[in-house]
Tab-separated table of N, CA, C and O in Angstrom:
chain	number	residue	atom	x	y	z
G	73	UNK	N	81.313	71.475	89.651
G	73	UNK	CA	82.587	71.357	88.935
G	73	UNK	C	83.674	72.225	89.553
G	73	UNK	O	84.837	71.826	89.516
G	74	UNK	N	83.363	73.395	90.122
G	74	UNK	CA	84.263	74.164	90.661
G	74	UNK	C	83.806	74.303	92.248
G	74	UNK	O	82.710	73.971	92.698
G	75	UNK	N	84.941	74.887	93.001
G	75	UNK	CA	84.632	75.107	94.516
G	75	UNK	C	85.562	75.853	95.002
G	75	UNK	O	86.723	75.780	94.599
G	76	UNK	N	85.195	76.615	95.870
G	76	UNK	CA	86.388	77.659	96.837
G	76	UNK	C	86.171	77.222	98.005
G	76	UNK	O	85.149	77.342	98.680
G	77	UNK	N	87.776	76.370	98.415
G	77	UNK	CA	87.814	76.166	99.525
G	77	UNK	C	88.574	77.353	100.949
G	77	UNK	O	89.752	77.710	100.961
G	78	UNK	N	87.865	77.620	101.655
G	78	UNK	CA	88.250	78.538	102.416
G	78	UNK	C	89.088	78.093	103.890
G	78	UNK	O	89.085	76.895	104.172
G	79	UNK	N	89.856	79.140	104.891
G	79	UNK	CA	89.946	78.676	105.637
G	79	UNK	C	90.867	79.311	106.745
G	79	UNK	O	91.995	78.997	106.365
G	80	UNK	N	90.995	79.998	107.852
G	80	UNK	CA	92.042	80.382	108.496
G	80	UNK	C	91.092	81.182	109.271
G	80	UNK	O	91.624	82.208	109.694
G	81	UNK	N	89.861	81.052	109.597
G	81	UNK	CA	88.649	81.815	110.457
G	81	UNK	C	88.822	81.614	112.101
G	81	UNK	O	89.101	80.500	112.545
G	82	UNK	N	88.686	82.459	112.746
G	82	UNK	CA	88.250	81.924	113.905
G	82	UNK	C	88.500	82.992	114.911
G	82	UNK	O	88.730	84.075	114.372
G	83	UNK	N	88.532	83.018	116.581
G	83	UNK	CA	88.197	83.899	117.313
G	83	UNK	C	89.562	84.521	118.026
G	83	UNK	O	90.368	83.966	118.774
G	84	UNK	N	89.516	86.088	117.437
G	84	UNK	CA	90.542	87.056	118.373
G	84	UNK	C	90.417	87.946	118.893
G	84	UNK	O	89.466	88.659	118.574
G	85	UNK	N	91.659	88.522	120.375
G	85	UNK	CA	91.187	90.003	120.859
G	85	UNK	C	91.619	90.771	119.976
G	85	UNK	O	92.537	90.648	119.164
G	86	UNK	N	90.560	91.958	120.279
G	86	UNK	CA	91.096	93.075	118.942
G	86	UNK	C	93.021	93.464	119.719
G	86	UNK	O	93.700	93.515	120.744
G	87	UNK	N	93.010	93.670	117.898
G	87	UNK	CA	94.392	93.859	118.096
G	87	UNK	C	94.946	92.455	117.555
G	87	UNK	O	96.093	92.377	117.113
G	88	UNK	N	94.307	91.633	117.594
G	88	UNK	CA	95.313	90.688	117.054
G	88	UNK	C	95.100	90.428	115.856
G	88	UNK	O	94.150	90.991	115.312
G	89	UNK	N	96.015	89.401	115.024
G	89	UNK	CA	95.536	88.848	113.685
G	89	UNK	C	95.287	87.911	113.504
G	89	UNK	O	95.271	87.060	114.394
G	90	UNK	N	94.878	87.587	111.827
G	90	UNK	CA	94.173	86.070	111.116
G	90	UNK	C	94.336	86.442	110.040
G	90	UNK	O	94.173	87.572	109.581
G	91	UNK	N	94.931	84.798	109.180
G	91	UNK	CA	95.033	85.344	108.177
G	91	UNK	C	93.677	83.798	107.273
G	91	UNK	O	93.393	82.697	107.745
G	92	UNK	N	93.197	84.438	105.941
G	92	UNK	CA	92.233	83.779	105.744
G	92	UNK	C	92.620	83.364	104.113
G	92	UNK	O	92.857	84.259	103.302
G	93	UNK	N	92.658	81.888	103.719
G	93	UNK	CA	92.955	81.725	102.296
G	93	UNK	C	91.980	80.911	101.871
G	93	UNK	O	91.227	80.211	102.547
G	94	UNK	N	92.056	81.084	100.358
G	94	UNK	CA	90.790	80.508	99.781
G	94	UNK	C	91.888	79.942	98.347
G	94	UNK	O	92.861	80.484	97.824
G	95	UNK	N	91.271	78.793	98.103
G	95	UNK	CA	91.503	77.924	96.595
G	95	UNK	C	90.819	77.342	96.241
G	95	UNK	O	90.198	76.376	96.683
G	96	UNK	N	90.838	77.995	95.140
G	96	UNK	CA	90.035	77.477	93.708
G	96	UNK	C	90.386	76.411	93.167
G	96	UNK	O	91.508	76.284	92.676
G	97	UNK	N	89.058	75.009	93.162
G	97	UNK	CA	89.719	73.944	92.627
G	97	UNK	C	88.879	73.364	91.495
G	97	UNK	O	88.218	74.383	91.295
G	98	UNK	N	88.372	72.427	90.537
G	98	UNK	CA	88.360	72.303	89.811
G	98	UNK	C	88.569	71.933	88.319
G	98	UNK	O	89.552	71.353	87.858
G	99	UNK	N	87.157	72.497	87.443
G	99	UNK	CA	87.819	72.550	85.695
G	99	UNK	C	87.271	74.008	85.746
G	99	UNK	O	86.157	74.299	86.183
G	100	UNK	N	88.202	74.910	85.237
G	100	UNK	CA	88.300	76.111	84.419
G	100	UNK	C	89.413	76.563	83.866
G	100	UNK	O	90.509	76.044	84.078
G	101	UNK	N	89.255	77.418	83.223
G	101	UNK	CA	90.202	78.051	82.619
G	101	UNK	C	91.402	78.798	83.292
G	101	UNK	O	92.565	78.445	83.489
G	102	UNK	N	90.760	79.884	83.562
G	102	UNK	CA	91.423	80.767	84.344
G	102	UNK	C	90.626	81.798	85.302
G	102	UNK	O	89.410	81.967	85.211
G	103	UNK	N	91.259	82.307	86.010
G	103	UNK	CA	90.488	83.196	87.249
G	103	UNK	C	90.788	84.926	86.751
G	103	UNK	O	91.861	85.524	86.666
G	104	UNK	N	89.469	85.375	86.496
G	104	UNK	CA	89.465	86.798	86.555
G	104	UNK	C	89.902	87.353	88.112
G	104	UNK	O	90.894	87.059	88.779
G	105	UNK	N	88.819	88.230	88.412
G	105	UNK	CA	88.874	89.064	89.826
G	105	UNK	C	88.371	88.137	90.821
G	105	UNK	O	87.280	87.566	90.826
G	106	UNK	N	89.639	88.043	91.954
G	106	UNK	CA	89.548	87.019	93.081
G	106	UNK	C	89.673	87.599	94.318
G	106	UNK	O	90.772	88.152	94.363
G	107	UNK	N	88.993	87.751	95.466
G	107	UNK	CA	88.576	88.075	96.689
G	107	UNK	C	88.053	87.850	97.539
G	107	UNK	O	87.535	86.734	97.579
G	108	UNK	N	87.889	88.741	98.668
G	108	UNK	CA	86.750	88.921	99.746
G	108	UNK	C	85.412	89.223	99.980
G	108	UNK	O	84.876	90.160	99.389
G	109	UNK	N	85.097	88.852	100.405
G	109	UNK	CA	83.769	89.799	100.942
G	109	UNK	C	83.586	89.658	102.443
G	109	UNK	O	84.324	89.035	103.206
G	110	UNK	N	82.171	90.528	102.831
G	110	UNK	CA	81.799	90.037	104.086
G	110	UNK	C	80.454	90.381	104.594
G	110	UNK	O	79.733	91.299	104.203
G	111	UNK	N	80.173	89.340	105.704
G	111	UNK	CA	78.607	90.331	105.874
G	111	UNK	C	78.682	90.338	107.546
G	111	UNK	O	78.919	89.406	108.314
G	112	UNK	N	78.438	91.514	107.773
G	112	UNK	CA	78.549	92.171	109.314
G	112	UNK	C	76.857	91.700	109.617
G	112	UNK	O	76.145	91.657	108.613
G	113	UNK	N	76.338	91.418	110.701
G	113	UNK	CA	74.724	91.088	110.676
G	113	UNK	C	75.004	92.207	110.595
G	113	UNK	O	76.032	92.876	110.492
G	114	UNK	N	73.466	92.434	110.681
G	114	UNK	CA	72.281	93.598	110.075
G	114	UNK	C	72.730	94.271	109.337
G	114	UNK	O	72.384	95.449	109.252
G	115	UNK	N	73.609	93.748	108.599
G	115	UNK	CA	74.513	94.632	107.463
G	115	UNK	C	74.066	94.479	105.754
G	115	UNK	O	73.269	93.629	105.356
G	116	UNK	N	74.539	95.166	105.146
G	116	UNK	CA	74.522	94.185	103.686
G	116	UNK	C	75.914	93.928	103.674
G	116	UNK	O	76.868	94.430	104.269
G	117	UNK	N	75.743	92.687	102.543
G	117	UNK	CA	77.169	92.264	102.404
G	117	UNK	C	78.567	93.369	101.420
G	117	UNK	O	78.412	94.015	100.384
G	118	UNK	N	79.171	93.288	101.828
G	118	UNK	CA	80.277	94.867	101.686
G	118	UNK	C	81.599	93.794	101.163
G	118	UNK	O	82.125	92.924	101.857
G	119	UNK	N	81.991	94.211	99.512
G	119	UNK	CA	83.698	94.050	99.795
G	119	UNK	C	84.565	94.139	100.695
G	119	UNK	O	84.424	95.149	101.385
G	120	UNK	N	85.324	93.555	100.942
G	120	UNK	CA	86.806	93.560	101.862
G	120	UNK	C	87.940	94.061	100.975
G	120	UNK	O	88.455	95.179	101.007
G	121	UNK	N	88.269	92.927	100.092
G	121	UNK	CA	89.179	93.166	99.324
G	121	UNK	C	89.437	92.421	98.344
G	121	UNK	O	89.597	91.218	98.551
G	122	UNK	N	89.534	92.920	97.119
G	122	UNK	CA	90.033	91.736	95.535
G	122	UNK	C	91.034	92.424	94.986
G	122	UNK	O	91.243	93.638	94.982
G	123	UNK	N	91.871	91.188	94.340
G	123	UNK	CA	92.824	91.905	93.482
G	123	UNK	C	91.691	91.322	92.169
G	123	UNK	O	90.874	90.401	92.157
G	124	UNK	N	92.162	92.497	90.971
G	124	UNK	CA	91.439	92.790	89.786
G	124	UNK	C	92.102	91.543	89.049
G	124	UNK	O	92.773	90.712	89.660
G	125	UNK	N	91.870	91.493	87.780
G	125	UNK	CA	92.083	90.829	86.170
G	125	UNK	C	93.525	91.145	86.353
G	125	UNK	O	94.174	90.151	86.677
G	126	UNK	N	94.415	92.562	86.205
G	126	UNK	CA	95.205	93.039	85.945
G	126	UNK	C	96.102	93.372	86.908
G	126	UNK	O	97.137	94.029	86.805
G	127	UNK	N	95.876	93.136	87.340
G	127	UNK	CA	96.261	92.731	89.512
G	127	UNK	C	96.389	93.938	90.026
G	127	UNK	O	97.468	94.356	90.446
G	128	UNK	N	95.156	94.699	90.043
G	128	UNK	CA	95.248	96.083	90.633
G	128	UNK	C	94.220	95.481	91.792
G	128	UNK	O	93.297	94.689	91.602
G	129	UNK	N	94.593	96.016	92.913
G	129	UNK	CA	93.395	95.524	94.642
G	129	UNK	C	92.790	96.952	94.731
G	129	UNK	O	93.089	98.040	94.239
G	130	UNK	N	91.903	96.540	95.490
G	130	UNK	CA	90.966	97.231	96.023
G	130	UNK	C	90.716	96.788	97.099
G	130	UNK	O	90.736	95.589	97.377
G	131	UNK	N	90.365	97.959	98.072
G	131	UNK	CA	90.415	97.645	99.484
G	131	UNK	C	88.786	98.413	99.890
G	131	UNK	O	88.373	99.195	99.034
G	132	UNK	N	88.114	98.252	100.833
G	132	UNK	CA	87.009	98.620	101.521
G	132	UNK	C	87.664	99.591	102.255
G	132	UNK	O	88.590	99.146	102.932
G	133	UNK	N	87.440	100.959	102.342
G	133	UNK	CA	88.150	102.220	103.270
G	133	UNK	C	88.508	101.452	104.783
G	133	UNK	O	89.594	101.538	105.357
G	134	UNK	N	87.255	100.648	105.292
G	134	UNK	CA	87.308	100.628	106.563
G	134	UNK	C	88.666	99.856	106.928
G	134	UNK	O	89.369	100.111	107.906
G	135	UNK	N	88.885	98.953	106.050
G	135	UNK	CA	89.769	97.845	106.409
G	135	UNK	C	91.346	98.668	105.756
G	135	UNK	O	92.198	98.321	106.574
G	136	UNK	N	91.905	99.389	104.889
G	136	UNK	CA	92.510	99.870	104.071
G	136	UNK	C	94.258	99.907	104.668
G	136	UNK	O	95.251	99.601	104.008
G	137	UNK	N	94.212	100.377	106.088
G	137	UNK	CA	95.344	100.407	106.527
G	137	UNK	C	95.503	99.021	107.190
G	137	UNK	O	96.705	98.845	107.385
G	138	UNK	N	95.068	98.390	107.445
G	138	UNK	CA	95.254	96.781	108.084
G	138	UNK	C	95.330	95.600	107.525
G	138	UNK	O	95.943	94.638	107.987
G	139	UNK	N	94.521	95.643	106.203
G	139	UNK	CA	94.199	94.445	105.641
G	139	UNK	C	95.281	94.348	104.201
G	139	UNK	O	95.674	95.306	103.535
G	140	UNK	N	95.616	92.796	103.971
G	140	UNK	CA	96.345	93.308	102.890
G	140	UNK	C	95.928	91.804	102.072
G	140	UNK	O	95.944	90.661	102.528
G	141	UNK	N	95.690	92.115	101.195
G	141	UNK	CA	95.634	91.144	99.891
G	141	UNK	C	96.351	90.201	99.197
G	141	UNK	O	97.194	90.026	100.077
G	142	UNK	N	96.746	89.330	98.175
G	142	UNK	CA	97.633	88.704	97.652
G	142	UNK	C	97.448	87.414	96.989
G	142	UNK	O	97.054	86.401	97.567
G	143	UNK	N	97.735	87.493	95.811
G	143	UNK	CA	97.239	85.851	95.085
G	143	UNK	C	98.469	85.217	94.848
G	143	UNK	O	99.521	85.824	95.044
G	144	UNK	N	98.445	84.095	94.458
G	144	UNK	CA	99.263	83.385	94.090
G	144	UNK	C	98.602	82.187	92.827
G	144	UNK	O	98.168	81.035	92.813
G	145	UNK	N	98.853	83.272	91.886
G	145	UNK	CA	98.238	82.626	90.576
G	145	UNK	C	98.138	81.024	89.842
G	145	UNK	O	97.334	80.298	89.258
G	146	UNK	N	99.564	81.053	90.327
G	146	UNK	CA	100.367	79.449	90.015
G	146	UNK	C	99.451	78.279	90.558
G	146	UNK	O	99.054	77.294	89.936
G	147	UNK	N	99.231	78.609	91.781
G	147	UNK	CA	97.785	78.084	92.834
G	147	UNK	C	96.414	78.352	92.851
G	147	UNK	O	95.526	77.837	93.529
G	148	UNK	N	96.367	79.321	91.924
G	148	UNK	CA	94.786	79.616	91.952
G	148	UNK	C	94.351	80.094	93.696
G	148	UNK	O	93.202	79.778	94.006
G	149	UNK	N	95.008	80.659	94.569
G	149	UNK	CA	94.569	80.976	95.757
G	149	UNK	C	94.198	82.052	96.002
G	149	UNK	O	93.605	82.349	94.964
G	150	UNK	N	94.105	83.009	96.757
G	150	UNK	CA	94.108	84.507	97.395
G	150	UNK	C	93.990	84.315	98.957
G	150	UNK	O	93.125	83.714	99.594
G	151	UNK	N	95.245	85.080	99.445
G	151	UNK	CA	95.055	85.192	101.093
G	151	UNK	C	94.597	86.462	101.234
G	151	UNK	O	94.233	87.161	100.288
G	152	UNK	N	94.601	86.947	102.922
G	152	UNK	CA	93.758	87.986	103.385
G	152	UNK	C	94.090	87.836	104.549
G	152	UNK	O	93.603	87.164	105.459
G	153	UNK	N	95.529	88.940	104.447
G	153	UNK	CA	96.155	89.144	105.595
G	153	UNK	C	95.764	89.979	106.722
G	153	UNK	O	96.163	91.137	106.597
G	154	UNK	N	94.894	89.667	108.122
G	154	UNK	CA	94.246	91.086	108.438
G	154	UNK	C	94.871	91.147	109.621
G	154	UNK	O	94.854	90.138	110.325
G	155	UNK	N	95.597	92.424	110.109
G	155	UNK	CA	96.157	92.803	111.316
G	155	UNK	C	95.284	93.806	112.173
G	155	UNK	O	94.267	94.343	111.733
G	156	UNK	N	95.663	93.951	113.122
G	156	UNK	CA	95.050	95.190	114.132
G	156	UNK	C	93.489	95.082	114.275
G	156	UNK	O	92.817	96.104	114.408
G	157	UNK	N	92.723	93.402	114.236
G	157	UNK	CA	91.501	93.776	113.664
G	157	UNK	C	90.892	94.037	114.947
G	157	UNK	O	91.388	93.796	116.048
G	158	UNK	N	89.696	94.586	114.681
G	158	UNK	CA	88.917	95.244	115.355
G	158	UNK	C	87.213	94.556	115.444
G	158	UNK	O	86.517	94.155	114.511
G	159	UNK	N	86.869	94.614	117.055
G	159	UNK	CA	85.373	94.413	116.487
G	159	UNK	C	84.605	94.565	115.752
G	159	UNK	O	84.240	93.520	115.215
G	160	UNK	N	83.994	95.691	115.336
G	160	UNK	CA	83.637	95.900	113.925
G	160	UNK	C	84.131	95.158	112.478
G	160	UNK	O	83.572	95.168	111.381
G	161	UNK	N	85.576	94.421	112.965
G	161	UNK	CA	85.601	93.324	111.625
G	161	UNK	C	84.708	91.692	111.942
G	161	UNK	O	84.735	90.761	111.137
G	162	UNK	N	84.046	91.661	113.135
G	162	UNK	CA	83.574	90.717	113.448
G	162	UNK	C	82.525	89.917	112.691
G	162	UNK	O	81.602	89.748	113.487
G	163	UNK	N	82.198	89.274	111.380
G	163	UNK	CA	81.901	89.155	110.313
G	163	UNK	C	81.683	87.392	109.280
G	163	UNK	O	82.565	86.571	109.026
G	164	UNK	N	80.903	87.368	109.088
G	164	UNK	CA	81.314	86.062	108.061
G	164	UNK	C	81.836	86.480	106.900
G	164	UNK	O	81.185	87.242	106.186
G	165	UNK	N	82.696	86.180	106.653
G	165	UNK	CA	83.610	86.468	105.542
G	165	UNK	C	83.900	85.406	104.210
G	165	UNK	O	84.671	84.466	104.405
G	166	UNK	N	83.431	85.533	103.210
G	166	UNK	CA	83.514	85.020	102.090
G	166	UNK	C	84.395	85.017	100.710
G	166	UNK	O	84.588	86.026	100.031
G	167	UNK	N	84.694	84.238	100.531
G	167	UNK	CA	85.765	83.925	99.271
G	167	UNK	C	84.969	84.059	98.118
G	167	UNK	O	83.893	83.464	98.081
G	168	UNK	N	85.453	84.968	96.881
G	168	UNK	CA	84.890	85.456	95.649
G	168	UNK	C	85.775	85.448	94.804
G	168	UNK	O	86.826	86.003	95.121
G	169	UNK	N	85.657	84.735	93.244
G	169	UNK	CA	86.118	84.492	91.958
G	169	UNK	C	85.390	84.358	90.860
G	169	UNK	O	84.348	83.704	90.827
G	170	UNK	N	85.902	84.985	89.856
G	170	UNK	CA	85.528	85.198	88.815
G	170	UNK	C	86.183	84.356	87.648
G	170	UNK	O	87.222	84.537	87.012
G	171	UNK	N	84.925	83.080	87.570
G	171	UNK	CA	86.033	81.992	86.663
G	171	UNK	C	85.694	81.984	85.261
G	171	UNK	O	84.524	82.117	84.901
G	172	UNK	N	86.681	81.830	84.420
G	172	UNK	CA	86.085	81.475	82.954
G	172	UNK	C	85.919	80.268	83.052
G	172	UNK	O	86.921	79.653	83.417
G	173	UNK	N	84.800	79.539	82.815
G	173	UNK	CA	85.427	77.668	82.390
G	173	UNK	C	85.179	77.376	81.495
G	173	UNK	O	85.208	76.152	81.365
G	174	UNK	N	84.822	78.072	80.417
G	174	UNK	CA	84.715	77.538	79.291
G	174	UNK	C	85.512	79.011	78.346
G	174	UNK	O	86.124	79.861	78.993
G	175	UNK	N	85.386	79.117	76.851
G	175	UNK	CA	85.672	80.116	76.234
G	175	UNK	C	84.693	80.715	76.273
G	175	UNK	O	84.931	81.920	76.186
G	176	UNK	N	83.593	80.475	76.369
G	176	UNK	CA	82.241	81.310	76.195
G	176	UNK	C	81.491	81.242	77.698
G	176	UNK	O	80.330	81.629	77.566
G	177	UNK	N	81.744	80.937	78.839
G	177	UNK	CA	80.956	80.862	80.264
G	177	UNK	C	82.033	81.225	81.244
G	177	UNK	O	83.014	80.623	81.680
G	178	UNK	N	81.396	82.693	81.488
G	178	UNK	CA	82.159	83.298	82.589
G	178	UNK	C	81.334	83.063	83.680
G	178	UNK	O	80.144	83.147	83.376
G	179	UNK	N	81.571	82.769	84.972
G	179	UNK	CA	80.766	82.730	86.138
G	179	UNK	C	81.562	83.188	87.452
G	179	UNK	O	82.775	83.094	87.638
G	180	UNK	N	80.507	83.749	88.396
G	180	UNK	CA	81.148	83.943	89.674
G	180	UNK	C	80.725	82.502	90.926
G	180	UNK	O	79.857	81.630	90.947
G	181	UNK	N	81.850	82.878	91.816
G	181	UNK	CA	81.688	81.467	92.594
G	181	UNK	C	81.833	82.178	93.792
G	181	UNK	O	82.514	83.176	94.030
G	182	UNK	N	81.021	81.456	94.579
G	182	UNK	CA	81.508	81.525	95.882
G	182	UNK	C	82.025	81.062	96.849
G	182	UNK	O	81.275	80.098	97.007
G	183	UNK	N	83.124	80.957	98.067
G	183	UNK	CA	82.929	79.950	99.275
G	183	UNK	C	81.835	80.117	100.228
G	183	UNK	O	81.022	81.041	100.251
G	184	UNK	N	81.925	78.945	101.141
G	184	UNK	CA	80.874	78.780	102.044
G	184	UNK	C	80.661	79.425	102.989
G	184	UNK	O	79.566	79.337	103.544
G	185	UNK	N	82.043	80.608	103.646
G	185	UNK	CA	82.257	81.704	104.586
G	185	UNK	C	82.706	81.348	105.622
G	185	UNK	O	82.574	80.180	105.989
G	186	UNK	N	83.229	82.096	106.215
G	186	UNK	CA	84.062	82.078	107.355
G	186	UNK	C	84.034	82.524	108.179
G	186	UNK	O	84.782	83.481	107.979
G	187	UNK	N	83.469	82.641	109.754
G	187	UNK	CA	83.637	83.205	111.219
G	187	UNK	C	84.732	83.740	111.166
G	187	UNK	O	85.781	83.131	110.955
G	188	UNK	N	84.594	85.337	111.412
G	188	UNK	CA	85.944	85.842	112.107
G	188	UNK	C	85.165	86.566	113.309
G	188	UNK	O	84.176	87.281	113.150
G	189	UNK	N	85.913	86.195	114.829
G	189	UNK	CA	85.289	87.410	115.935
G	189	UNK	C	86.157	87.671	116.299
G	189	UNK	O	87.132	86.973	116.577
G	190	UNK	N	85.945	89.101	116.406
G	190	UNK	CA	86.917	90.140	117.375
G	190	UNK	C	86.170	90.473	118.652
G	190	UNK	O	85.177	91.200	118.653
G	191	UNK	N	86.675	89.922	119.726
G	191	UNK	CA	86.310	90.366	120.905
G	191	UNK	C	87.270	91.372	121.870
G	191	UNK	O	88.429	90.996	122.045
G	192	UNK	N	86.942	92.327	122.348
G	192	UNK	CA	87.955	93.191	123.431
G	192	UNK	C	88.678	92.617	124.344
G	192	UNK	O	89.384	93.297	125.089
């Protein structure tokens, strides 16, 4: 019934940017906390960045000065503006929401993820 479509992935030298958006489509209500994630191999999977319920963001330290956040409610979207990136952001990166769809069924969703490489 619901799906996050993702999309703006793909391969840069560090130093450059990408920017990555995701929309929520569907039946629900409304969208709690909507974001990032990511999983570095041999990593566990680590936040990037969400803006909250109350539209306060949160950022992952590593990414903090580069990366920048932003929804657009009207759309149900969230982009993920990332500059200066760096190998170490080299990552599948995933779209995360927190949907009500009913009055009583809150659920989290995911997208399908996204290739980002940073090469030198």
């Amino acid at each position: 019934q619901v799906q996050l479509v993702e999309s703006g992935g793909g391969s840069v030298q560090t130093g450059g940017s990408l920017t990555l958006s995701c929309a929520a489509s569907g039946n629900f209500l409304t969208i709690n906390d909507m974001g990032w994630y990511r999983k570095i191999q041999g990593k566990e999977r680590e936040l990037v960045a969400v803006v909250r319920t109350g539209g306060r963001k949160d950022y992952n330290e590593a990414v903090k000065d580069r990366f920048t956040v932003f929804r657009d409610n009207a759309r149900d979207t969230v982009t993920l503006q990332m500059n200066n990136l760096k190998e170490e952001d080299t990552a599948v990166y995933y779209c995360n929401a927190d949907l009500i769809i009913q009055l009583t069924m809150q659920r989290d969703y995911w997208g399908q993820g996204t290739q980002v490489t940073v090469s030198a």
